[in-house]
């Protein structure tokens, strides 16, 4: 038996073997959550023209200079411009133009007086039979400085500026900015396509009754959802029986449409370890100094060198392995780097009545419930790697270092936050 690999050695080996997918141009909404591969420049000033920040009146500064509640400025209303308006009446001395938010600033105007600083045209000059007073005159009660309530051309972003740098993750505001500068498509690293294949002759699909000795396949649902949460386009396939030929055929079938494959089960030292049998020589099967998740397989398959993770079958082992190894690999393939590859971590004090035993020489990941306010973490369920119900109540993994054999209540530990 070879020496066991550490968690860090395995992760390093995995991350050294995968690389970001080739960039593609995607329509904006398809690029949500993706990583930008090149700087996007602002092609034309944003906003593209001076425009009103308020509903109000576009005026000349000198005309309202001495306006007050007591002595309002009386201006004739020379017209109106709505957002999208292209016909712009000029504002001559003694005049105002009614403007709506987003309307281009008419020529001659130097400032916008919000409608709240005026009588809204209601109390203006004399009405005639033909034209009601409110459209002819406006009384302004306060002065406005040059540029007041005007959003100037280029004040958000000047032409030529970097709108978003390469490496930016495209969340809703970033997509909004790309749309604002007129981009309809954007070059990004695509979402990796993941196929999840679980193995086990005992597995029945949820929704079907269980025969003797059968259990429902939970791993493929859990891991497909986890891959989607990591930002991948993930698909699950029906579980395959513990027959190397059947497994091999199912895998070949999926390989062409996958950027990464995840299998579960059949990697330990049992009599029917189908994945190990079928992929011996192509995939490295390792024992890790880790609990849960000791047996792991990883390799690059076929001419396309498609990464394949052969995860253990126990649901907790499979999930912990996914979080620690598959998720960072997927994030790297999706163009993320540095800390963005990993789940956030925190320090927390163990909240427990009794000391927790931990195996010597193995890094243990216990399931926990993290209380950020108190800075504590409580163990959820025991260490058994079949405990899916407890896993579903946990929101953190409690990391117990290799050399620790007992954790006293109150001890400070690192926790991996599952989000
Ligand atoms: P294996 O690694 O194939 O020896 O499986 C280890 C344990 O995990 C066994 O108890 C299996 O029944 C269980 N197991 C394997 N695959 C799944 C799965 N897809 N869903 C739920 N349990 C599984
Ligand atoms: Mg099995």
Short mmCIF file of C-alpha atoms and ligand atoms in Angstrom, two decimals:
data_model
loop_
_atom_site.label_atom_id
_atom_site.label_comp_id
_atom_site.label_asym_id
_atom_site.label_seq_id
_atom_site.Cartn_x
_atom_site.Cartn_y
_atom_site.Cartn_z
CA UNK A 1 0.00 0.00 0.00
CA UNK A 2 1.30 3.38 -0.95
CA UNK A 3 1.32 6.24 1.52
CA UNK A 4 -1.88 8.23 1.70
CA UNK A 5 -1.95 11.64 0.05
CA UNK A 6 -2.89 14.67 2.09
CA UNK A 7 -5.97 16.70 1.24
CA UNK A 8 -3.73 19.55 0.10
CA UNK A 9 -1.58 17.34 -2.13
CA UNK A 10 -4.65 15.94 -3.84
CA UNK A 11 -6.19 19.38 -4.31
CA UNK A 12 -2.91 20.77 -5.69
CA UNK A 13 -2.64 17.87 -8.14
CA UNK A 14 -6.22 18.39 -9.27
CA UNK A 15 -5.85 22.15 -9.75
CA UNK A 16 -2.57 21.67 -11.63
CA UNK A 17 -4.32 19.36 -14.15
CA UNK A 18 -7.29 21.52 -15.11
CA UNK A 19 -7.33 24.81 -16.99
CA UNK A 20 -9.92 27.43 -17.91
CA UNK A 21 -12.19 26.52 -20.82
CA UNK A 22 -11.72 28.33 -24.15
CA UNK A 23 -13.56 31.68 -24.21
CA UNK A 24 -16.76 32.18 -26.18
CA UNK A 25 -19.01 35.13 -26.95
CA UNK A 26 -22.31 34.83 -25.12
CA UNK A 27 -25.48 36.94 -25.18
CA UNK A 28 -25.61 39.01 -22.00
CA UNK A 29 -28.10 36.95 -20.04
CA UNK A 30 -26.40 33.69 -20.93
CA UNK A 31 -23.20 35.17 -19.50
CA UNK A 32 -24.70 35.75 -16.03
CA UNK A 33 -22.24 34.50 -13.40
CA UNK A 34 -19.46 33.99 -15.97
CA UNK A 35 -15.99 35.50 -15.90
CA UNK A 36 -15.06 38.15 -18.45
CA UNK A 37 -11.93 37.26 -20.46
CA UNK A 38 -10.95 40.69 -21.80
CA UNK A 39 -11.31 44.31 -20.74
CA UNK A 40 -14.51 45.89 -22.05
CA UNK A 41 -14.05 49.57 -22.92
CA UNK A 42 -16.67 52.29 -22.89
CA UNK A 43 -17.18 53.04 -26.62
CA UNK A 44 -18.99 56.38 -26.22
CA UNK A 45 -19.56 58.70 -23.26
CA UNK A 46 -22.06 57.46 -20.70
CA UNK A 47 -24.54 59.14 -20.51
CA UNK A 48 -24.32 59.99 -24.21
CA UNK A 49 -25.77 63.54 -23.80
CA UNK A 50 -26.41 66.11 -21.06
CA UNK A 51 -29.81 65.31 -19.58
CA UNK A 52 -32.13 66.24 -16.77
CA UNK A 53 -31.82 64.44 -13.44
CA UNK A 54 -35.29 65.61 -12.33
CA UNK A 55 -38.73 66.44 -13.56
CA UNK A 56 -38.62 70.25 -13.70
CA UNK A 57 -37.72 73.23 -15.82
CA UNK A 58 -34.57 73.79 -17.84
CA UNK A 59 -33.50 77.39 -17.26
CA UNK A 60 -30.75 79.94 -17.78
CA UNK A 61 -28.90 80.60 -14.50
CA UNK A 62 -29.13 84.40 -14.75
CA UNK A 63 -32.93 84.22 -15.00
CA UNK A 64 -33.34 82.56 -11.59
CA UNK A 65 -30.35 84.13 -9.85
CA UNK A 66 -32.41 86.22 -7.45
CA UNK A 67 -35.50 84.00 -7.27
CA UNK A 68 -37.06 83.54 -3.81
CA UNK A 69 -40.38 82.55 -2.26
CA UNK A 70 -41.17 86.24 -1.86
CA UNK A 71 -39.94 87.34 -5.27
CA UNK A 72 -40.19 84.36 -7.67
CA UNK A 73 -38.75 84.50 -11.14
CA UNK A 74 -41.52 84.53 -13.78
CA UNK A 75 -40.49 82.62 -16.88
CA UNK A 76 -42.42 81.83 -20.04
CA UNK A 77 -42.59 78.12 -20.81
CA UNK A 78 -41.24 77.66 -24.32
CA UNK A 79 -42.03 73.96 -24.65
CA UNK A 80 -41.60 70.52 -23.18
CA UNK A 81 -39.09 67.68 -23.63
CA UNK A 82 -39.75 64.12 -22.47
CA UNK A 83 -37.16 61.33 -22.14
CA UNK A 84 -36.40 60.20 -25.68
CA UNK A 85 -37.38 63.63 -27.04
CA UNK A 86 -35.42 64.63 -30.11
CA UNK A 87 -37.05 68.02 -30.88
CA UNK A 88 -35.40 70.46 -28.48
CA UNK A 89 -36.77 74.01 -28.16
CA UNK A 90 -34.07 76.56 -27.35
CA UNK A 91 -34.24 78.30 -23.97
CA UNK A 92 -33.89 82.05 -24.61
CA UNK A 93 -33.51 84.65 -21.82
CA UNK A 94 -36.68 84.85 -19.77
CA UNK A 95 -37.76 81.36 -20.82
CA UNK A 96 -37.93 77.87 -19.34
CA UNK A 97 -38.57 74.48 -20.97
CA UNK A 98 -40.45 71.80 -19.06
CA UNK A 99 -38.20 68.68 -18.91
CA UNK A 100 -38.74 65.15 -17.64
CA UNK A 101 -36.10 62.97 -16.00
CA UNK A 102 -33.72 61.69 -18.69
CA UNK A 103 -34.76 64.30 -21.26
CA UNK A 104 -31.88 65.86 -23.23
CA UNK A 105 -31.01 69.32 -21.90
CA UNK A 106 -32.35 71.84 -24.45
CA UNK A 107 -29.89 74.30 -26.02
CA UNK A 108 -29.51 77.52 -24.04
CA UNK A 109 -30.35 75.86 -20.72
CA UNK A 110 -27.70 75.79 -17.99
CA UNK A 111 -29.52 74.14 -15.12
CA UNK A 112 -32.70 72.30 -14.20
CA UNK A 113 -35.00 73.63 -11.49
CA UNK A 114 -36.89 70.70 -9.90
CA UNK A 115 -40.65 71.03 -10.24
CA UNK A 116 -40.82 71.16 -6.41
CA UNK A 117 -39.02 74.55 -6.49
CA UNK A 118 -41.69 76.02 -8.76
CA UNK A 119 -45.43 76.44 -8.85
CA UNK A 120 -45.50 73.79 -11.58
CA UNK A 121 -46.90 76.44 -13.95
CA UNK A 122 -50.16 76.52 -11.98
CA UNK A 123 -50.12 80.08 -10.71
CA UNK A 124 -48.51 81.73 -13.71
CA UNK A 125 -49.71 84.54 -15.91
CA UNK A 126 -53.17 85.26 -17.24
CA UNK A 127 -55.14 82.54 -18.95
CA UNK A 128 -56.80 83.19 -22.29
CA UNK A 129 -59.71 81.36 -23.83
CA UNK A 130 -57.36 79.43 -26.11
CA UNK A 131 -54.38 78.57 -23.86
CA UNK A 132 -54.60 77.66 -20.19
CA UNK A 133 -52.23 79.59 -17.96
CA UNK A 134 -50.31 76.59 -16.63
CA UNK A 135 -48.64 75.93 -19.98
CA UNK A 136 -47.54 79.53 -20.48
CA UNK A 137 -45.85 80.63 -17.30
CA UNK A 138 -43.93 79.18 -14.42
CA UNK A 139 -42.92 80.79 -11.17
CA UNK A 140 -39.50 79.68 -9.80
CA UNK A 141 -38.86 80.12 -6.08
CA UNK A 142 -35.16 79.29 -5.80
CA UNK A 143 -31.98 80.00 -7.77
CA UNK A 144 -30.09 77.14 -9.47
CA UNK A 145 -26.34 77.00 -10.00
CA UNK A 146 -24.91 76.12 -13.38
CA UNK A 147 -25.18 72.37 -13.95
CA UNK A 148 -27.68 71.86 -11.13
CA UNK A 149 -29.74 68.65 -11.66
CA UNK A 150 -28.03 68.05 -14.98
CA UNK A 151 -26.32 64.70 -15.66
CA UNK A 152 -23.52 65.65 -17.99
CA UNK A 153 -22.37 63.61 -20.97
CA UNK A 154 -19.66 61.15 -19.89
CA UNK A 155 -20.14 61.84 -16.16
CA UNK A 156 -20.84 58.15 -15.45
CA UNK A 157 -18.03 56.82 -17.65
CA UNK A 158 -15.99 58.66 -20.28
CA UNK A 159 -15.35 57.15 -23.72
CA UNK A 160 -12.31 54.88 -23.68
CA UNK A 161 -12.51 54.07 -19.97
CA UNK A 162 -12.44 50.42 -18.86
CA UNK A 163 -16.06 49.53 -18.19
CA UNK A 164 -15.13 46.13 -16.75
CA UNK A 165 -11.70 44.52 -16.49
CA UNK A 166 -10.85 40.98 -17.62
CA UNK A 167 -11.57 38.67 -14.71
CA UNK A 168 -14.73 40.49 -13.62
CA UNK A 169 -17.57 38.19 -12.58
CA UNK A 170 -20.75 39.18 -14.41
CA UNK A 171 -23.43 39.74 -11.79
CA UNK A 172 -26.59 41.77 -12.42
CA UNK A 173 -24.98 45.25 -12.13
CA UNK A 174 -22.11 44.25 -14.43
CA UNK A 175 -24.56 42.95 -17.03
CA UNK A 176 -26.51 46.19 -16.65
CA UNK A 177 -23.36 48.19 -17.35
CA UNK A 178 -22.54 46.12 -20.44
CA UNK A 179 -26.05 46.74 -21.75
CA UNK A 180 -25.74 50.46 -20.91
CA UNK A 181 -22.59 50.75 -23.04
CA UNK A 182 -24.38 48.97 -25.88
CA UNK A 183 -22.91 45.47 -25.71
CA UNK A 184 -25.27 42.63 -26.65
CA UNK A 185 -22.69 39.84 -26.38
CA UNK A 186 -19.60 39.48 -24.25
CA UNK A 187 -16.48 37.25 -24.34
CA UNK A 188 -16.43 34.99 -21.28
CA UNK A 189 -15.20 31.66 -20.06
CA UNK A 190 -18.25 29.42 -20.51
CA UNK A 191 -19.89 27.45 -17.74
CA UNK A 192 -18.34 23.97 -17.61
CA UNK A 193 -20.70 21.17 -18.71
CA UNK A 194 -20.74 18.50 -16.05
CA UNK A 195 -22.14 14.98 -16.22
CA UNK A 196 -22.88 13.18 -12.95
CA UNK A 197 -23.02 9.40 -13.08
CA UNK A 198 -23.65 7.33 -9.99
CA UNK A 199 -22.91 3.63 -9.79
CA UNK A 200 -24.38 0.87 -7.66
CA UNK A 201 -26.56 -2.13 -8.37
CA UNK A 202 -28.50 -1.28 -5.20
CA UNK A 203 -29.67 2.08 -6.52
CA UNK A 204 -33.27 2.83 -7.48
CA UNK A 205 -34.42 6.22 -8.76
CA UNK A 206 -36.42 8.36 -6.33
CA UNK A 207 -40.11 8.00 -7.16
CA UNK A 208 -39.86 4.24 -7.56
CA UNK A 209 -40.51 1.71 -4.77
CA UNK A 210 -37.52 -0.06 -3.29
CA UNK A 211 -36.96 -3.76 -3.85
CA UNK A 212 -35.09 -5.88 -1.32
CA UNK A 213 -31.64 -4.47 -0.59
CA UNK A 214 -32.25 -1.33 -2.65
CA UNK A 215 -31.79 2.31 -1.68
CA UNK A 216 -32.66 5.47 -3.56
CA UNK A 217 -29.92 7.17 -5.55
CA UNK A 218 -29.33 10.41 -3.69
CA UNK A 219 -25.79 11.22 -4.75
CA UNK A 220 -26.53 12.06 -8.36
CA UNK A 221 -29.17 14.63 -7.34
CA UNK A 222 -26.99 16.14 -4.63
CA UNK A 223 -23.92 16.42 -6.84
CA UNK A 224 -25.76 17.71 -9.90
CA UNK A 225 -27.27 20.43 -7.72
CA UNK A 226 -23.85 21.13 -6.18
CA UNK A 227 -22.27 21.47 -9.62
CA UNK A 228 -25.00 23.90 -10.68
CA UNK A 229 -24.48 25.87 -7.49
CA UNK A 230 -20.77 26.03 -8.34
CA UNK A 231 -21.72 27.68 -11.65
CA UNK A 232 -21.68 24.66 -13.99
CA UNK A 233 -24.29 23.42 -16.45
CA UNK A 234 -24.75 20.03 -14.87
CA UNK A 235 -26.75 16.97 -15.94
CA UNK A 236 -27.39 13.74 -14.11
CA UNK A 237 -27.69 10.42 -15.82
CA UNK A 238 -29.47 7.31 -14.58
CA UNK A 239 -27.44 5.30 -12.08
CA UNK A 240 -25.58 2.36 -13.62
CA UNK A 241 -25.22 -1.16 -12.24
CA UNK A 242 -21.93 -2.50 -10.91
CA UNK A 243 -20.82 -3.98 -14.23
CA UNK A 244 -17.64 -2.53 -15.77
CA UNK A 245 -18.93 -2.86 -19.36
CA UNK A 246 -22.23 -1.16 -18.56
CA UNK A 247 -20.43 1.61 -16.71
CA UNK A 248 -17.88 2.03 -19.52
CA UNK A 249 -20.64 2.27 -22.14
CA UNK A 250 -22.56 4.86 -20.09
CA UNK A 251 -19.39 6.87 -19.60
CA UNK A 252 -18.40 6.80 -23.30
CA UNK A 253 -21.91 7.92 -24.11
CA UNK A 254 -21.58 11.00 -21.92
CA UNK A 255 -17.93 11.88 -22.44
CA UNK A 256 -18.38 13.82 -25.67
CA UNK A 257 -20.83 16.23 -24.07
CA UNK A 258 -18.94 16.83 -20.84
CA UNK A 259 -16.15 19.19 -19.85
CA UNK A 260 -15.92 17.30 -16.56
CA UNK A 261 -17.35 14.01 -15.29
CA UNK A 262 -18.22 13.10 -11.71
CA UNK A 263 -18.90 9.48 -10.77
CA UNK A 264 -19.84 8.17 -7.36
CA UNK A 265 -19.36 4.77 -5.81
CA UNK A 266 -17.20 1.83 -6.75
CA UNK A 267 -13.82 3.24 -5.77
CA UNK A 268 -12.94 1.44 -2.55
CA UNK A 269 -11.59 -2.06 -2.09
CA UNK A 270 -14.83 -4.06 -2.24
CA UNK A 271 -15.48 -6.94 -4.60
CA UNK A 272 -17.58 -4.89 -7.05
CA UNK A 273 -15.71 -1.64 -7.29
CA UNK A 274 -16.87 -0.97 -10.78
CA UNK A 275 -15.35 2.45 -11.42
CA UNK A 276 -11.95 1.32 -10.21
CA UNK A 277 -12.17 -1.78 -12.36
CA UNK A 278 -13.31 0.01 -15.49
CA UNK A 279 -10.87 2.93 -15.27
CA UNK A 280 -7.76 1.29 -13.86
CA UNK A 281 -4.75 2.66 -15.73
CA UNK A 282 -6.57 5.79 -16.89
CA UNK A 283 -7.48 7.30 -13.56
CA UNK A 284 -5.31 7.57 -10.44
CA UNK A 285 -7.03 5.94 -7.50
CA UNK A 286 -5.67 7.30 -4.25
CA UNK A 287 -6.17 6.93 -0.57
CA UNK A 288 -6.34 10.31 1.09
CA UNK A 289 -5.48 11.03 4.73
CA UNK A 290 -8.99 12.30 5.17
CA UNK A 291 -12.29 11.39 6.81
CA UNK A 292 -14.75 11.10 5.20
CA UNK A 293 -13.61 10.65 1.62
CA UNK A 294 -10.60 8.37 1.87
CA UNK A 295 -10.82 6.68 -1.55
CA UNK A 296 -10.64 9.13 -4.47
CA UNK A 297 -10.02 8.76 -8.16
CA UNK A 298 -8.94 11.54 -10.49
CA UNK A 299 -7.74 11.46 -14.07
CA UNK A 300 -7.91 13.06 -17.51
CA UNK A 301 -9.85 10.89 -19.94
CA UNK A 302 -9.54 10.41 -23.69
CA UNK A 303 -8.05 12.67 -26.35
CA UNK A 304 -9.90 15.67 -24.93
CA UNK A 305 -8.27 15.03 -21.53
CA UNK A 306 -11.64 15.42 -19.82
CA UNK A 307 -11.21 15.59 -16.03
CA UNK A 308 -12.99 12.76 -14.24
CA UNK A 309 -13.54 12.67 -10.49
CA UNK A 310 -14.37 9.23 -9.14
CA UNK A 311 -15.87 10.06 -5.76
CA UNK A 312 -16.70 7.57 -3.03
CA UNK A 313 -20.27 6.31 -2.80
CA UNK A 314 -21.20 7.22 0.73
CA UNK A 315 -23.29 10.38 0.38
CA UNK A 316 -21.42 12.44 2.96
CA UNK A 317 -18.07 11.36 1.53
CA UNK A 318 -19.24 12.21 -1.96
CA UNK A 319 -20.50 15.64 -0.95
CA UNK A 320 -17.46 16.59 1.13
CA UNK A 321 -15.19 15.44 -1.71
CA UNK A 322 -17.18 17.52 -4.17
CA UNK A 323 -16.89 20.64 -2.03
CA UNK A 324 -13.17 20.23 -1.40
CA UNK A 325 -11.93 19.06 -4.81
CA UNK A 326 -14.51 19.21 -7.59
CA UNK A 327 -15.88 22.66 -6.82
CA UNK A 328 -12.47 24.42 -6.98
CA UNK A 329 -11.66 22.56 -10.22
CA UNK A 330 -14.97 23.64 -11.75
CA UNK A 331 -14.44 27.22 -10.65
CA UNK A 332 -10.95 27.22 -12.18
CA UNK A 333 -12.32 25.83 -15.45
CA UNK A 334 -14.96 28.59 -15.38
CA UNK A 335 -12.21 31.22 -15.25
CA UNK A 336 -12.23 32.07 -11.55
CA UNK A 337 -8.93 32.45 -9.71
CA UNK A 338 -7.44 32.80 -6.25
CA UNK A 339 -9.85 32.87 -3.34
CA UNK A 340 -12.86 32.67 -5.68
CA UNK A 341 -12.03 29.01 -6.29
CA UNK A 342 -12.88 28.03 -2.74
CA UNK A 343 -15.73 28.23 -0.31
CA UNK A 344 -15.24 30.96 2.28
CA UNK A 345 -13.75 29.85 5.58
CA UNK A 346 -14.06 31.23 9.09
CA UNK A 347 -12.65 30.56 12.53
CA UNK A 348 -15.17 29.29 15.07
CA UNK A 349 -15.14 27.91 18.60
CA UNK A 350 -16.50 24.42 19.04
CA UNK A 351 -19.84 24.49 20.86
CA UNK A 352 -20.18 20.98 22.26
CA UNK A 353 -20.75 19.40 25.70
CA UNK A 354 -18.10 16.77 25.33
CA UNK A 355 -14.71 16.55 23.59
CA UNK A 356 -14.85 15.22 20.02
CA UNK A 357 -12.54 12.34 19.12
CA UNK A 358 -10.78 12.58 15.76
CA UNK A 359 -8.68 9.99 13.93
CA UNK A 360 -4.91 10.45 14.15
CA UNK A 361 -3.16 11.32 10.90
CA UNK A 362 -6.36 12.18 9.02
CA UNK A 363 -7.94 15.50 8.33
CA UNK A 364 -11.52 15.22 9.42
CA UNK A 365 -14.46 17.19 8.10
CA UNK A 366 -17.38 17.05 10.51
CA UNK A 367 -20.72 18.54 9.61
CA UNK A 368 -21.61 21.60 11.63
CA UNK A 369 -24.01 24.42 12.18
CA UNK A 370 -22.23 27.79 12.22
CA UNK A 371 -23.43 30.77 14.27
CA UNK A 372 -21.66 33.81 12.82
CA UNK A 373 -22.93 36.09 15.60
CA UNK A 374 -21.43 34.01 18.39
CA UNK A 375 -18.52 32.78 16.30
CA UNK A 376 -19.31 29.19 17.27
CA UNK A 377 -19.96 25.97 15.43
CA UNK A 378 -21.96 23.00 16.73
CA UNK A 379 -21.49 19.50 15.38
CA UNK A 380 -24.53 18.16 13.53
CA UNK A 381 -24.94 14.38 13.65
CA UNK A 382 -22.03 12.03 14.09
CA UNK A 383 -19.06 11.21 11.93
CA UNK A 384 -20.79 8.42 9.93
CA UNK A 385 -20.53 9.07 6.21
CA UNK A 386 -24.01 7.69 5.50
CA UNK A 387 -25.74 10.40 7.55
CA UNK A 388 -27.57 12.36 4.84
CA UNK A 389 -30.26 13.65 7.20
CA UNK A 390 -27.63 15.34 9.37
CA UNK A 391 -25.84 16.62 6.27
CA UNK A 392 -29.05 18.33 5.23
CA UNK A 393 -29.12 20.23 8.55
CA UNK A 394 -25.51 21.39 8.33
CA UNK A 395 -24.28 24.64 6.82
CA UNK A 396 -20.57 24.20 7.48
CA UNK A 397 -17.79 21.65 7.52
CA UNK A 398 -15.68 21.63 10.67
CA UNK A 399 -12.05 21.00 9.76
CA UNK A 400 -10.09 19.01 12.35
CA UNK A 401 -6.37 18.98 11.51
CA UNK A 402 -4.47 15.73 10.95
CA UNK A 403 -2.50 15.77 14.21
CA UNK A 404 -5.52 16.44 16.45
CA UNK A 405 -7.02 13.37 18.13
CA UNK A 406 -9.45 15.14 20.43
CA UNK A 407 -11.11 18.54 20.18
CA UNK A 408 -12.03 20.14 23.52
CA UNK A 409 -15.22 22.22 23.73
CA UNK A 410 -14.38 25.88 23.07
CA UNK A 411 -11.38 25.06 20.84
CA UNK A 412 -10.95 27.27 17.82
CA UNK A 413 -11.25 25.50 14.46
CA UNK A 414 -11.54 26.41 10.81
CA UNK A 415 -14.96 25.94 9.28
CA UNK A 416 -15.79 25.76 5.58
CA UNK A 417 -19.00 27.72 4.97
CA UNK A 418 -21.27 25.85 2.59
CA UNK A 419 -23.46 28.84 1.76
P1 LIG B 1 -19.53 2.29 -2.69
O1 LIG B 1 -18.53 3.39 -2.65
O2 LIG B 1 -20.06 2.02 -4.06
O3 LIG B 1 -18.99 1.05 -2.03
O4 LIG B 1 -20.76 2.77 -1.83
C1 LIG B 1 -20.60 3.07 -0.46
C2 LIG B 1 -21.94 3.27 0.20
O5 LIG B 1 -22.60 4.36 -0.37
C3 LIG B 1 -22.86 2.09 0.05
O6 LIG B 1 -23.60 1.96 1.24
C4 LIG B 1 -23.75 2.51 -1.09
O7 LIG B 1 -25.01 1.89 -1.06
C5 LIG B 1 -23.88 3.99 -0.86
N1 LIG B 1 -24.12 4.66 -2.13
C6 LIG B 1 -23.40 4.49 -3.25
N2 LIG B 1 -23.88 5.26 -4.25
C7 LIG B 1 -24.95 5.91 -3.75
C8 LIG B 1 -25.88 6.83 -4.29
N3 LIG B 1 -25.78 7.24 -5.58
N4 LIG B 1 -26.86 7.31 -3.51
C9 LIG B 1 -26.93 6.91 -2.22
N5 LIG B 1 -26.08 6.05 -1.64
C10 LIG B 1 -25.10 5.53 -2.39
MG1 LIG B 2 -21.16 0.74 -4.92
#
